[in-house]
Amino acid sequence: MEKSFIMIKPDGVQRGLVGNIISKFEAKGFTLVGLKQMSVSRELAEAHYAVHKERPFFGSLVDYIISAPVVAMVWEGNGVIASARKLIGATNPLEAEPGTIRGDYGITIGRNLIHGSDAPETAASEIELWFGESGLCSWEPALKPWLYE
Ligand code: IDP
Ligand code: MG
């Protein structure tokens, strides 16, 4: 089953939006298989965003991610990677559609609330980086069999 790494960034936690954000993924029908609130080391933040290390915003991005706890999650379900990106919305919250997380709650690219994996390869490497082999709790939602039709 497809999995995506989703992280509520420090601004989402500080603003008390954890419950609202988790609700959107739950209501959509995806299955939560990993969840932890944690402080992020500089090393982990730099590894997570290594693809952006030459960008001018890399330093401030890392400082932002380590500034306060995040909520790291793994969500599972058919099509979850692309669907989560739609639920999250465009990188710049001012360009994100209303109804998306960034579109509803954000106004600046430097505080855009949430991360979601962008492809199967990055999802796999991010889940390994943040949760490791044994960090997930896989379960089948017996009361929602239609999810897997
Ligand atoms: P994504 O999170 O929508 O996948 P990416 O382009 O992969 O967007 O950028 C990763 C993160 O880097 C963004 O979510 C945002 O926090 C930050 N970021 C991207 N572009 C800028 C920028 O121009 N200024 C400041 N931060 C940026
Ligand atoms: Mg990205």
CSV table of N, CA and C and ligand atoms in Angstrom, one decimal:
chain,number,residue,atom,x,y,z
A,1,MET,N,0.9,-1.2,0.0
A,1,MET,CA,0.0,0.0,0.0
A,1,MET,C,0.9,1.2,0.0
A,2,GLU,N,0.5,2.2,-0.8
A,2,GLU,CA,1.2,3.5,-0.9
A,2,GLU,C,1.3,4.2,0.4
A,3,LYS,N,2.4,4.8,0.7
A,3,LYS,CA,2.6,5.6,1.9
A,3,LYS,C,3.2,7.0,1.5
A,4,SER,N,2.8,8.0,2.3
A,4,SER,CA,3.4,9.3,2.1
A,4,SER,C,3.9,9.9,3.5
A,5,PHE,N,5.1,10.6,3.5
A,5,PHE,CA,5.5,11.2,4.7
A,5,PHE,C,4.9,12.6,4.7
A,6,ILE,N,4.2,12.9,5.8
A,6,ILE,CA,3.6,14.2,6.0
A,6,ILE,C,4.1,14.8,7.3
A,7,MET,N,4.5,16.1,7.3
A,7,MET,CA,5.0,16.7,8.5
A,7,MET,C,4.3,18.1,8.7
A,8,ILE,N,3.7,18.2,9.8
A,8,ILE,CA,3.2,19.5,10.2
A,8,ILE,C,4.4,20.3,10.8
A,9,LYS,N,4.7,21.4,10.1
A,9,LYS,CA,5.8,22.2,10.4
A,9,LYS,C,5.6,23.0,11.7
A,10,PRO,N,6.6,23.7,12.3
A,10,PRO,CA,6.5,24.4,13.5
A,10,PRO,C,5.4,25.4,13.6
A,11,ASP,N,5.1,26.1,12.5
A,11,ASP,CA,4.0,27.1,12.5
A,11,ASP,C,2.7,26.4,12.7
A,12,GLY,N,2.5,25.3,12.1
A,12,GLY,CA,1.2,24.5,12.2
A,12,GLY,C,1.0,24.1,13.7
A,13,VAL,N,2.1,23.6,14.3
A,13,VAL,CA,2.0,23.2,15.7
A,13,VAL,C,1.7,24.4,16.6
A,14,GLN,N,2.5,25.5,16.4
A,14,GLN,CA,2.4,26.7,17.3
A,14,GLN,C,1.0,27.3,17.2
A,15,ARG,N,0.4,27.2,16.0
A,15,ARG,CA,-0.9,27.9,15.8
A,15,ARG,C,-2.1,27.0,16.2
A,16,GLY,N,-1.8,25.8,16.7
A,16,GLY,CA,-2.8,24.9,17.2
A,16,GLY,C,-3.7,24.3,16.0
A,17,LEU,N,-3.0,24.1,14.9
A,17,LEU,CA,-3.7,23.5,13.7
A,17,LEU,C,-3.5,22.0,13.5
A,18,VAL,N,-2.8,21.4,14.5
A,18,VAL,CA,-2.6,19.9,14.3
A,18,VAL,C,-3.8,19.1,14.2
A,19,GLY,N,-4.8,19.4,15.0
A,19,GLY,CA,-6.1,18.6,14.9
A,19,GLY,C,-6.8,18.9,13.6
A,20,ASN,N,-6.9,20.1,13.2
A,20,ASN,CA,-7.5,20.5,11.9
A,20,ASN,C,-6.9,19.8,10.8
A,21,ILE,N,-5.5,19.8,10.8
A,21,ILE,CA,-4.8,19.2,9.6
A,21,ILE,C,-5.0,17.7,9.6
A,22,ILE,N,-4.8,17.0,10.7
A,22,ILE,CA,-5.0,15.6,10.8
A,22,ILE,C,-6.4,15.2,10.3
A,23,SER,N,-7.4,16.0,10.8
A,23,SER,CA,-8.8,15.8,10.4
A,23,SER,C,-9.0,15.7,8.9
A,24,LYS,N,-8.3,16.5,8.1
A,24,LYS,CA,-8.5,16.5,6.7
A,24,LYS,C,-8.0,15.2,6.1
A,25,PHE,N,-6.9,14.6,6.6
A,25,PHE,CA,-6.4,13.4,6.1
A,25,PHE,C,-7.3,12.2,6.5
A,26,GLU,N,-7.8,12.3,7.8
A,26,GLU,CA,-8.7,11.2,8.3
A,26,GLU,C,-10.0,11.2,7.5
A,27,ALA,N,-10.5,12.4,7.3
A,27,ALA,CA,-11.8,12.5,6.6
A,27,ALA,C,-11.8,12.1,5.2
A,28,LYS,N,-10.6,12.4,4.6
A,28,LYS,CA,-10.4,11.9,3.2
A,28,LYS,C,-10.5,10.4,3.1
A,29,GLY,N,-10.0,9.7,4.2
A,29,GLY,CA,-10.1,8.3,4.2
A,29,GLY,C,-8.8,7.6,4.3
A,30,PHE,N,-7.7,8.3,4.4
A,30,PHE,CA,-6.4,7.7,4.5
A,30,PHE,C,-6.2,7.2,5.9
A,31,THR,N,-5.2,6.3,6.0
A,31,THR,CA,-4.9,5.6,7.3
A,31,THR,C,-3.6,6.1,7.9
A,32,LEU,N,-3.7,6.5,9.1
A,32,LEU,CA,-2.5,7.0,9.8
A,32,LEU,C,-1.7,5.8,10.4
A,33,VAL,N,-0.5,5.6,9.9
A,33,VAL,CA,0.4,4.5,10.3
A,33,VAL,C,1.6,4.9,11.0
A,34,GLY,N,1.8,6.3,11.1
A,34,GLY,CA,3.0,6.8,11.9
A,34,GLY,C,2.7,8.2,12.4
A,35,LEU,N,3.0,8.4,13.7
A,35,LEU,CA,2.7,9.7,14.2
A,35,LEU,C,3.6,10.0,15.4
A,36,LYS,N,4.3,11.1,15.3
A,36,LYS,CA,5.1,11.5,16.5
A,36,LYS,C,5.4,13.0,16.5
A,37,GLN,N,5.2,13.7,17.7
A,37,GLN,CA,5.7,15.1,17.8
A,37,GLN,C,7.1,15.0,18.2
A,38,MET,N,8.0,15.8,17.6
A,38,MET,CA,9.4,15.8,17.9
A,38,MET,C,10.1,17.1,17.7
A,39,SER,N,11.2,17.3,18.4
A,39,SER,CA,12.1,18.4,18.0
A,39,SER,C,13.0,17.8,17.0
A,40,VAL,N,13.4,18.7,16.0
A,40,VAL,CA,14.2,18.2,14.9
A,40,VAL,C,15.6,18.7,15.0
A,41,SER,N,16.6,17.8,14.9
A,41,SER,CA,18.0,18.3,14.9
A,41,SER,C,18.3,19.0,13.6
A,42,ARG,N,19.3,19.8,13.6
A,42,ARG,CA,19.8,20.5,12.4
A,42,ARG,C,20.2,19.4,11.3
A,43,GLU,N,20.8,18.4,11.8
A,43,GLU,CA,21.3,17.3,10.9
A,43,GLU,C,20.1,16.7,10.1
A,44,LEU,N,19.0,16.4,10.9
A,44,LEU,CA,17.8,15.8,10.2
A,44,LEU,C,17.2,16.8,9.3
A,45,ALA,N,17.0,18.0,9.7
A,45,ALA,CA,16.4,19.0,8.8
A,45,ALA,C,17.2,19.2,7.5
A,46,GLU,N,18.5,19.2,7.7
A,46,GLU,CA,19.4,19.4,6.5
A,46,GLU,C,19.3,18.2,5.6
A,47,ALA,N,19.2,17.0,6.2
A,47,ALA,CA,19.1,15.8,5.3
A,47,ALA,C,17.7,15.8,4.6
A,48,HIS,N,16.7,16.1,5.3
A,48,HIS,CA,15.4,16.1,4.7
A,48,HIS,C,15.3,17.1,3.5
A,49,TYR,N,15.9,18.2,3.7
A,49,TYR,CA,15.8,19.2,2.6
A,49,TYR,C,17.1,19.3,1.8
A,50,ALA,N,17.9,18.2,1.8
A,50,ALA,CA,19.2,18.2,1.1
A,50,ALA,C,19.1,18.6,-0.4
A,51,VAL,N,17.9,18.3,-1.0
A,51,VAL,CA,17.7,18.6,-2.5
A,51,VAL,C,17.7,20.1,-2.7
A,52,HIS,N,17.5,20.9,-1.6
A,52,HIS,CA,17.4,22.4,-1.7
A,52,HIS,C,18.7,23.1,-1.2
A,53,LYS,N,19.7,22.3,-1.0
A,53,LYS,CA,20.9,22.9,-0.2
A,53,LYS,C,21.6,24.0,-0.9
A,54,GLU,N,21.4,24.1,-2.2
A,54,GLU,CA,22.0,25.2,-3.0
A,54,GLU,C,21.1,26.4,-3.1
A,55,ARG,N,19.9,26.3,-2.6
A,55,ARG,CA,18.9,27.4,-2.8
A,55,ARG,C,19.2,28.5,-1.8
A,56,PRO,N,18.9,29.8,-2.1
A,56,PRO,CA,19.1,30.9,-1.2
A,56,PRO,C,18.4,30.8,0.1
A,57,PHE,N,17.2,30.1,0.1
A,57,PHE,CA,16.4,30.0,1.3
A,57,PHE,C,16.7,28.8,2.2
A,58,PHE,N,17.8,28.0,1.8
A,58,PHE,CA,18.0,26.8,2.6
A,58,PHE,C,18.3,27.0,4.1
A,59,GLY,N,19.1,28.0,4.4
A,59,GLY,CA,19.5,28.3,5.8
A,59,GLY,C,18.3,28.6,6.6
A,60,SER,N,17.5,29.6,6.1
A,60,SER,CA,16.3,30.0,6.8
A,60,SER,C,15.3,28.9,6.9
A,61,LEU,N,15.2,28.0,5.9
A,61,LEU,CA,14.3,26.9,5.9
A,61,LEU,C,14.7,25.9,7.0
A,62,VAL,N,15.9,25.6,7.1
A,62,VAL,CA,16.4,24.7,8.2
A,62,VAL,C,16.1,25.3,9.5
A,63,ASP,N,16.5,26.6,9.7
A,63,ASP,CA,16.2,27.3,11.0
A,63,ASP,C,14.7,27.3,11.4
A,64,TYR,N,13.9,27.4,10.4
A,64,TYR,CA,12.4,27.4,10.6
A,64,TYR,C,12.0,26.0,11.1
A,65,ILE,N,12.5,24.9,10.4
A,65,ILE,CA,12.1,23.6,10.8
A,65,ILE,C,12.6,23.1,12.2
A,66,ILE,N,13.7,23.7,12.6
A,66,ILE,CA,14.2,23.3,13.9
A,66,ILE,C,13.8,24.3,15.0
A,67,SER,N,13.0,25.3,14.7
A,67,SER,CA,12.7,26.3,15.6
A,67,SER,C,11.7,25.9,16.7
A,68,ALA,N,11.0,24.8,16.5
A,68,ALA,CA,10.0,24.3,17.5
A,68,ALA,C,9.5,23.0,17.0
A,69,PRO,N,8.9,22.2,17.9
A,69,PRO,CA,8.5,20.8,17.5
A,69,PRO,C,7.6,20.8,16.2
A,70,VAL,N,7.8,19.7,15.5
A,70,VAL,CA,7.0,19.3,14.4
A,70,VAL,C,6.1,18.1,14.7
A,71,VAL,N,5.1,17.8,13.9
A,71,VAL,CA,4.4,16.5,14.0
A,71,VAL,C,4.7,15.8,12.7
A,72,ALA,N,5.4,14.7,12.9
A,72,ALA,CA,5.8,13.8,11.7
A,72,ALA,C,4.8,12.7,11.6
A,73,MET,N,4.4,12.4,10.4
A,73,MET,CA,3.3,11.4,10.2
A,73,MET,C,3.6,10.6,8.9
A,74,VAL,N,3.1,9.4,8.9
A,74,VAL,CA,3.0,8.6,7.7
A,74,VAL,C,1.5,8.2,7.5
A,75,TRP,N,1.0,8.6,6.3
A,75,TRP,CA,-0.4,8.2,5.9
A,75,TRP,C,-0.3,7.2,4.8
A,76,GLU,N,-1.3,6.3,4.8
A,76,GLU,CA,-1.3,5.2,3.8
A,76,GLU,C,-2.6,5.2,3.1
A,77,GLY,N,-2.5,4.7,1.8
A,77,GLY,CA,-3.8,4.5,1.0
A,77,GLY,C,-3.5,4.6,-0.4
A,78,ASN,N,-4.3,4.1,-1.2
A,78,ASN,CA,-4.1,4.2,-2.7
A,78,ASN,C,-4.1,5.7,-3.1
A,79,GLY,N,-3.0,6.0,-3.8
A,79,GLY,CA,-2.9,7.4,-4.4
A,79,GLY,C,-2.6,8.4,-3.3
A,80,VAL,N,-2.2,8.0,-2.1
A,80,VAL,CA,-2.0,9.0,-1.1
A,80,VAL,C,-1.0,10.1,-1.4
A,81,ILE,N,0.1,9.8,-2.1
A,81,ILE,CA,1.1,10.8,-2.4
A,81,ILE,C,0.6,12.0,-3.1
A,82,ALA,N,0.0,11.7,-4.3
A,82,ALA,CA,-0.5,12.8,-5.1
A,82,ALA,C,-1.7,13.5,-4.4
A,83,SER,N,-2.6,12.7,-3.8
A,83,SER,CA,-3.8,13.2,-3.1
A,83,SER,C,-3.4,14.1,-2.0
A,84,ALA,N,-2.4,13.7,-1.2
A,84,ALA,CA,-1.9,14.6,-0.1
A,84,ALA,C,-1.4,15.9,-0.6
A,85,ARG,N,-0.7,15.9,-1.7
A,85,ARG,CA,-0.2,17.1,-2.3
A,85,ARG,C,-1.3,18.1,-2.7
A,86,LYS,N,-2.5,17.5,-3.1
A,86,LYS,CA,-3.6,18.3,-3.5
A,86,LYS,C,-4.3,18.8,-2.2
A,87,LEU,N,-4.4,18.0,-1.1
A,87,LEU,CA,-4.9,18.5,0.1
A,87,LEU,C,-4.1,19.6,0.7
A,88,ILE,N,-2.7,19.5,0.5
A,88,ILE,CA,-1.8,20.5,1.0
A,88,ILE,C,-1.9,21.8,0.2
A,89,GLY,N,-1.9,21.7,-1.1
A,89,GLY,CA,-2.0,22.9,-1.9
A,89,GLY,C,-0.6,23.4,-2.3
A,90,ALA,N,-0.6,24.5,-3.1
A,90,ALA,CA,0.6,25.0,-3.7
A,90,ALA,C,1.6,25.5,-2.7
A,91,THR,N,2.9,25.4,-3.0
A,91,THR,CA,4.0,25.8,-2.1
A,91,THR,C,3.8,27.2,-1.5
A,92,ASN,N,3.4,28.1,-2.3
A,92,ASN,CA,3.1,29.5,-1.9
A,92,ASN,C,1.6,29.6,-1.4
A,93,PRO,N,1.4,29.8,-0.2
A,93,PRO,CA,0.0,29.7,0.3
A,93,PRO,C,-0.9,30.8,-0.4
A,94,LEU,N,-0.3,31.9,-0.8
A,94,LEU,CA,-1.1,32.9,-1.5
A,94,LEU,C,-1.6,32.3,-2.9
A,95,GLU,N,-0.9,31.4,-3.4
A,95,GLU,CA,-1.4,30.7,-4.7
A,95,GLU,C,-2.1,29.4,-4.5
A,96,ALA,N,-2.2,29.0,-3.2
A,96,ALA,CA,-2.9,27.7,-2.9
A,96,ALA,C,-4.4,28.0,-2.9
A,97,GLU,N,-5.1,27.0,-3.5
A,97,GLU,CA,-6.6,27.1,-3.6
A,97,GLU,C,-7.2,27.1,-2.2
A,98,PRO,N,-8.3,27.9,-2.1
A,98,PRO,CA,-9.1,27.7,-0.8
A,98,PRO,C,-9.6,26.3,-0.7
A,99,GLY,N,-9.6,25.8,0.5
A,99,GLY,CA,-10.0,24.4,0.7
A,99,GLY,C,-8.8,23.5,0.9
A,100,THR,N,-7.6,24.0,0.4
A,100,THR,CA,-6.4,23.3,0.7
A,100,THR,C,-5.8,23.8,2.1
A,101,ILE,N,-4.9,23.0,2.7
A,101,ILE,CA,-4.4,23.4,4.0
A,101,ILE,C,-3.6,24.7,3.9
A,102,ARG,N,-2.7,24.8,2.9
A,102,ARG,CA,-2.0,26.1,2.8
A,102,ARG,C,-2.9,27.2,2.3
A,103,GLY,N,-3.9,26.9,1.5
A,103,GLY,CA,-4.8,27.9,1.0
A,103,GLY,C,-5.7,28.4,2.1
A,104,ASP,N,-6.1,27.6,3.0
A,104,ASP,CA,-7.0,28.0,4.1
A,104,ASP,C,-6.2,28.7,5.3
A,105,TYR,N,-5.0,28.3,5.5
A,105,TYR,CA,-4.3,28.7,6.8
A,105,TYR,C,-3.1,29.5,6.6
A,106,GLY,N,-2.6,29.7,5.4
A,106,GLY,CA,-1.3,30.3,5.3
A,106,GLY,C,-1.3,31.6,4.4
A,107,ILE,N,-0.3,32.4,4.5
A,107,ILE,CA,-0.1,33.6,3.7
A,107,ILE,C,1.3,33.7,3.1
A,108,THR,N,2.3,33.0,3.6
A,108,THR,CA,3.6,33.2,3.2
A,108,THR,C,4.4,31.9,3.0
A,109,ILE,N,5.2,31.9,1.9
A,109,ILE,CA,5.9,30.7,1.5
A,109,ILE,C,6.9,30.2,2.6
A,110,GLY,N,7.4,31.2,3.4
A,110,GLY,CA,8.3,30.8,4.5
A,110,GLY,C,7.7,30.2,5.7
A,111,ARG,N,6.3,30.2,5.7
A,111,ARG,CA,5.6,29.6,6.9
A,111,ARG,C,4.4,28.9,6.3
A,112,ASN,N,4.7,27.8,5.5
A,112,ASN,CA,3.6,27.2,4.8
A,112,ASN,C,3.0,25.9,5.4
A,113,LEU,N,3.3,25.7,6.7
A,113,LEU,CA,2.5,24.8,7.5
A,113,LEU,C,2.8,23.4,7.5
A,114,ILE,N,3.1,22.8,6.3
A,114,ILE,CA,3.1,21.4,6.2
A,114,ILE,C,4.0,20.9,5.0
A,115,HIS,N,4.5,19.8,5.2
A,115,HIS,CA,5.3,19.1,4.1
A,115,HIS,C,4.6,17.8,3.7
A,116,GLY,N,4.7,17.5,2.4
A,116,GLY,CA,4.2,16.2,1.9
A,116,GLY,C,5.1,15.7,0.8
A,117,SER,N,5.4,14.4,0.9
A,117,SER,CA,6.3,13.8,-0.1
A,117,SER,C,5.8,14.0,-1.5
A,118,ASP,N,6.7,14.2,-2.5
A,118,ASP,CA,6.2,14.5,-3.9
A,118,ASP,C,6.3,13.4,-4.9
A,119,ALA,N,6.8,12.2,-4.5
A,119,ALA,CA,6.9,11.1,-5.4
A,119,ALA,C,7.2,9.8,-4.6
A,120,PRO,N,7.0,8.6,-5.2
A,120,PRO,CA,7.2,7.4,-4.5
A,120,PRO,C,8.6,7.3,-3.9
A,121,GLU,N,9.6,7.7,-4.7
A,121,GLU,CA,11.0,7.5,-4.2
A,121,GLU,C,11.3,8.5,-3.0
A,122,THR,N,10.8,9.7,-3.1
A,122,THR,CA,11.1,10.6,-2.0
A,122,THR,C,10.3,10.2,-0.8
A,123,ALA,N,9.1,9.6,-1.0
A,123,ALA,CA,8.3,9.1,0.1
A,123,ALA,C,9.0,8.0,0.9
A,124,ALA,N,9.6,7.1,0.1
A,124,ALA,CA,10.3,6.0,0.7
A,124,ALA,C,11.5,6.5,1.5
A,125,SER,N,12.3,7.4,0.9
A,125,SER,CA,13.5,7.8,1.6
A,125,SER,C,13.1,8.7,2.8
A,126,GLU,N,12.1,9.5,2.7
A,126,GLU,CA,11.7,10.3,3.8
A,126,GLU,C,11.1,9.5,5.0
A,127,ILE,N,10.4,8.5,4.7
A,127,ILE,CA,9.8,7.6,5.7
A,127,ILE,C,11.0,6.9,6.4
A,128,GLU,N,12.0,6.4,5.6
A,128,GLU,CA,13.2,5.8,6.2
A,128,GLU,C,13.9,6.8,7.1
A,129,LEU,N,14.1,8.0,6.6
A,129,LEU,CA,14.8,9.0,7.4
A,129,LEU,C,14.1,9.4,8.7
A,130,TRP,N,12.8,9.5,8.7
A,130,TRP,CA,12.1,10.1,9.9
A,130,TRP,C,11.6,9.0,10.8
A,131,PHE,N,11.3,7.8,10.2
A,131,PHE,CA,10.7,6.7,11.1
A,131,PHE,C,11.5,5.4,11.1
A,132,GLY,N,12.3,5.2,10.1
A,132,GLY,CA,13.1,4.0,10.1
A,132,GLY,C,12.2,2.7,9.8
A,133,GLU,N,12.9,1.6,9.9
A,133,GLU,CA,12.2,0.3,9.5
A,133,GLU,C,11.1,0.0,10.5
A,134,SER,N,11.3,0.2,11.8
A,134,SER,CA,10.3,-0.4,12.8
A,134,SER,C,9.4,0.7,13.3
A,135,GLY,N,9.5,1.9,12.8
A,135,GLY,CA,8.8,3.0,13.4
A,135,GLY,C,7.3,3.2,13.1
A,136,LEU,N,6.8,2.3,12.2
A,136,LEU,CA,5.4,2.4,11.7
A,136,LEU,C,4.5,1.4,12.4
A,137,CYS,N,3.2,1.8,12.5
A,137,CYS,CA,2.2,0.9,13.0
A,137,CYS,C,1.2,0.6,11.9
A,138,SER,N,1.5,-0.4,11.1
A,138,SER,CA,0.5,-0.7,10.0
A,138,SER,C,-0.7,-1.5,10.5
A,139,TRP,N,-1.8,-1.1,10.0
A,139,TRP,CA,-3.1,-1.7,10.4
A,139,TRP,C,-4.1,-1.5,9.3
A,140,GLU,N,-5.0,-2.4,9.3
A,140,GLU,CA,-6.1,-2.4,8.2
A,140,GLU,C,-7.4,-1.9,8.9
A,141,PRO,N,-7.9,-0.8,8.4
A,141,PRO,CA,-9.2,-0.3,8.9
A,141,PRO,C,-10.3,-1.2,8.6
A,142,ALA,N,-10.6,-2.1,9.5
A,142,ALA,CA,-11.6,-3.1,9.2
A,142,ALA,C,-13.0,-2.5,9.0
A,143,LEU,N,-13.3,-1.4,9.5
A,143,LEU,CA,-14.6,-0.8,9.4
A,143,LEU,C,-14.7,0.0,8.2
A,144,LYS,N,-13.7,0.1,7.4
A,144,LYS,CA,-13.7,0.9,6.1
A,144,LYS,C,-13.2,0.1,4.9
A,145,PRO,N,-13.8,-1.0,4.7
A,145,PRO,CA,-13.3,-1.9,3.6
A,145,PRO,C,-13.4,-1.2,2.2
A,146,TRP,N,-14.4,-0.3,2.1
A,146,TRP,CA,-14.6,0.4,0.7
A,146,TRP,C,-13.4,1.2,0.3
A,147,LEU,N,-12.5,1.5,1.3
A,147,LEU,CA,-11.4,2.4,0.9
A,147,LEU,C,-10.5,1.7,-0.1
A,148,TYR,N,-10.5,0.4,-0.1
A,148,TYR,CA,-9.5,-0.4,-0.9
A,148,TYR,C,-10.2,-1.0,-2.1
A,149,GLU,N,-11.4,-0.6,-2.5
A,149,GLU,CA,-12.0,-1.1,-3.7
A,149,GLU,C,-11.3,-0.7,-4.9
B,1,IDP,P1,6.9,21.9,-1.3
B,1,IDP,O1,7.0,21.9,0.2
B,1,IDP,O2,5.6,22.4,-1.8
B,1,IDP,O3,7.3,20.5,-1.9
B,1,IDP,P2,9.5,22.9,-2.3
B,1,IDP,O4,9.7,23.6,-3.5
B,1,IDP,O5,10.0,21.4,-2.3
B,1,IDP,O6,8.0,23.0,-1.9
B,1,IDP,O7,10.2,23.7,-1.1
B,1,IDP,C1,10.4,23.1,0.1
B,1,IDP,C2,10.1,24.1,1.2
B,1,IDP,O8,11.0,25.1,1.1
B,1,IDP,C3,8.7,24.8,1.0
B,1,IDP,O9,7.6,24.0,1.6
B,1,IDP,C4,9.0,26.0,1.8
B,1,IDP,O10,8.9,25.8,3.2
B,1,IDP,C5,10.4,26.3,1.5
B,1,IDP,N1,10.5,27.3,0.4
B,1,IDP,C6,10.4,27.0,-1.0
B,1,IDP,N2,10.6,28.1,-1.7
B,1,IDP,C7,10.9,29.1,-0.9
B,1,IDP,C8,11.2,30.5,-1.0
B,1,IDP,O11,11.2,31.0,-2.1
B,1,IDP,N3,11.4,31.2,0.1
B,1,IDP,C9,11.4,30.6,1.4
B,1,IDP,N4,11.1,29.3,1.6
B,1,IDP,C10,10.8,28.6,0.5
B,2,MG,MG,9.1,19.6,-2.1
